[in-house]
XYZ file of N, CA, C and O in Angstrom:
208
model
N 1.067 -1.316 -0.131
C -0.210 -0.111 0.029
C 1.015 1.393 0.114
O 0.792 2.144 -0.493
N 1.992 1.044 0.915
C 2.698 2.519 0.965
C 3.419 2.776 -0.529
O 3.367 4.023 -0.583
N 3.417 1.899 -1.299
C 4.434 2.007 -2.712
C 3.428 2.940 -3.421
O 3.467 3.354 -4.152
N 2.033 1.989 -3.596
C 0.936 2.754 -4.352
C 0.996 4.044 -3.987
O 0.457 5.170 -4.849
N 1.010 4.383 -2.654
C 0.660 6.013 -2.458
C 1.392 6.632 -2.752
O 1.431 7.830 -2.908
N 2.834 6.389 -2.589
C 4.081 6.954 -2.782
C 4.270 7.366 -4.328
O 4.699 8.123 -4.981
N 3.370 6.409 -5.045
C 3.766 6.657 -6.646
C 2.406 7.517 -7.107
O 2.791 8.669 -7.505
N 1.582 7.831 -5.989
C 0.441 8.758 -6.848
C 0.696 9.502 -6.449
O 0.859 10.660 -6.627
N 1.455 10.046 -4.832
C 1.880 11.083 -4.450
C 2.941 11.890 -5.520
O 3.363 13.084 -5.354
N 4.021 11.104 -5.545
C 4.688 11.543 -6.872
C 4.358 12.100 -8.129
O 4.642 12.965 -8.500
N 3.771 11.018 -8.606
C 2.167 11.608 -9.734
C 1.786 13.221 -9.521
O 2.072 13.935 -10.686
N 1.347 13.483 -8.742
C 0.689 14.637 -8.025
C 2.071 15.404 -7.925
O 1.405 16.859 -8.197
N 2.893 15.444 -7.067
C 3.222 16.691 -6.946
C 4.652 16.667 -8.021
O 5.293 17.785 -7.593
N 5.591 15.608 -8.740
C 6.045 16.135 -9.622
C 5.943 15.895 -10.628
O 5.681 15.311 -11.518
N 6.149 17.363 -11.444
C 5.458 17.556 -12.579
C 6.889 17.788 -13.428
O 6.534 16.488 -14.987
N 7.695 17.613 -13.115
C 9.154 16.925 -14.339
C 10.102 16.580 -13.893
O 11.223 17.252 -12.913
N 10.176 15.407 -13.429
C 11.072 14.269 -12.827
C 12.857 15.063 -12.946
O 12.905 15.360 -14.289
N 13.645 15.253 -12.590
C 15.616 15.754 -12.520
C 15.720 14.567 -11.688
O 15.132 13.379 -11.037
N 17.031 14.842 -11.267
C 18.225 14.077 -10.405
C 18.075 14.448 -9.040
O 18.282 13.153 -8.635
N 16.499 15.643 -8.492
C 16.524 15.528 -7.053
C 15.365 16.054 -7.530
O 14.797 17.118 -8.149
N 14.601 16.232 -6.121
C 13.379 17.447 -5.594
C 13.518 18.316 -5.493
O 14.845 18.745 -4.746
N 12.855 19.030 -5.881
C 13.449 20.663 -5.040
C 11.616 20.725 -4.058
O 12.101 19.436 -4.195
N 12.904 21.847 -3.313
C 12.040 21.951 -1.866
C 10.667 21.487 -1.935
O 9.776 20.858 -1.086
N 9.895 22.646 -3.063
C 8.190 22.094 -2.986
C 7.756 20.702 -3.401
O 6.442 20.705 -2.777
N 8.391 20.146 -4.202
C 7.826 18.797 -4.409
C 8.352 18.167 -3.545
O 7.381 17.016 -3.271
N 9.361 17.970 -2.533
C 9.610 17.027 -1.411
C 8.389 17.285 -0.639
O 8.208 16.337 0.450
N 8.135 19.003 -0.371
C 6.717 18.798 0.299
C 5.659 18.453 0.164
O 5.385 17.873 1.353
N 5.666 18.742 -0.356
C 3.997 18.442 -1.617
C 4.302 16.207 -1.317
O 2.709 16.091 -0.653
N 5.714 15.789 -1.234
C 4.995 14.144 -1.392
C 4.979 14.032 0.140
O 3.960 13.115 0.518
N 5.983 14.777 0.385
C 5.840 14.269 2.070
C 4.130 14.852 3.289
O 4.030 13.591 3.596
N 3.852 15.497 2.717
C 2.230 16.038 2.579
C 1.210 15.374 2.479
O 0.134 14.999 3.231
N 1.201 14.917 1.133
C 0.255 14.032 0.262
C 0.559 12.700 1.439
O -0.583 12.195 1.562
N 2.098 12.264 1.588
C 2.121 11.158 2.093
C 1.161 10.793 3.540
O 0.230 9.881 3.865
N 1.434 12.002 4.538
C 0.966 11.754 5.518
C -0.526 12.252 5.750
O -0.966 12.013 6.453
N -1.187 12.958 4.738
C -2.444 12.709 4.586
C -3.194 11.801 4.111
O -4.434 10.927 4.845
N -2.526 10.624 3.730
C -3.289 9.200 3.223
C -2.576 8.387 4.387
O -3.894 7.821 4.630
N -1.869 8.375 5.120
C -1.417 7.333 6.322
C -2.590 8.239 7.781
O -3.089 6.943 8.295
N -2.841 9.571 7.294
C -3.667 9.813 8.671
C -5.472 9.390 8.355
O -5.720 8.966 9.199
N -5.686 9.294 6.891
C -7.007 8.895 6.368
C -6.919 7.210 6.876
O -7.631 7.161 7.278
N -5.883 6.587 6.548
C -5.961 4.980 6.602
C -6.352 4.830 8.612
O -7.251 4.000 8.585
N -5.266 5.755 9.010
C -5.875 5.431 10.811
C -7.031 5.814 11.132
O -7.791 4.972 12.046
N -7.380 7.140 10.327
C -9.147 7.353 11.250
C -10.233 5.960 10.581
O -10.958 6.127 11.284
N -9.807 5.710 9.319
C -10.732 4.270 8.595
C -10.344 3.426 9.636
O -11.621 2.550 9.760
N -9.329 3.173 10.580
C -8.828 1.994 10.451
C -10.265 1.735 12.389
O -10.305 0.741 12.535
N -9.580 3.211 12.614
C -10.298 3.114 14.106
C -11.477 3.300 13.814
O -12.630 2.488 14.558
N -12.473 3.972 12.929
C -13.709 3.702 12.456
C -13.817 2.301 12.601
O -15.145 1.896 13.166
N -13.706 1.430 11.886
C -14.101 -0.031 12.094
C -13.616 -0.579 12.945
O -14.611 -1.359 12.981
N -12.586 -0.375 13.472
C -12.386 -0.974 14.295
C -13.248 -0.765 15.722
O -14.136 -1.771 16.387
N -14.052 0.658 15.634
C -14.644 0.768 16.919
C -16.516 0.469 16.686
O -17.166 0.516 17.100
N -16.605 -0.228 15.361
C -17.903 -0.160 15.009
C -18.152 -1.237 14.995
O -19.255 -2.647 14.800
N -16.859 -2.498 15.521
C -16.903 -3.796 15.241
C -17.831 -4.433 16.544
O -17.398 -3.650 17.723
N -19.061 -5.021 16.469
C -19.401 -5.454 17.691
C -19.098 -6.373 19.117
O -17.768 -6.690 18.673
């Protein structure tokens, strides 16, 4: 899953791949991955709390 998230974030954040990230690209990828991880955490809690 983490690989898929990284690929998606890379596609969204890196418009012109070069040998290294620009600061804004690196920040975008980092923020994007953090949002996915937090969303997964929230969903997991909701599912676990709804179990009888």
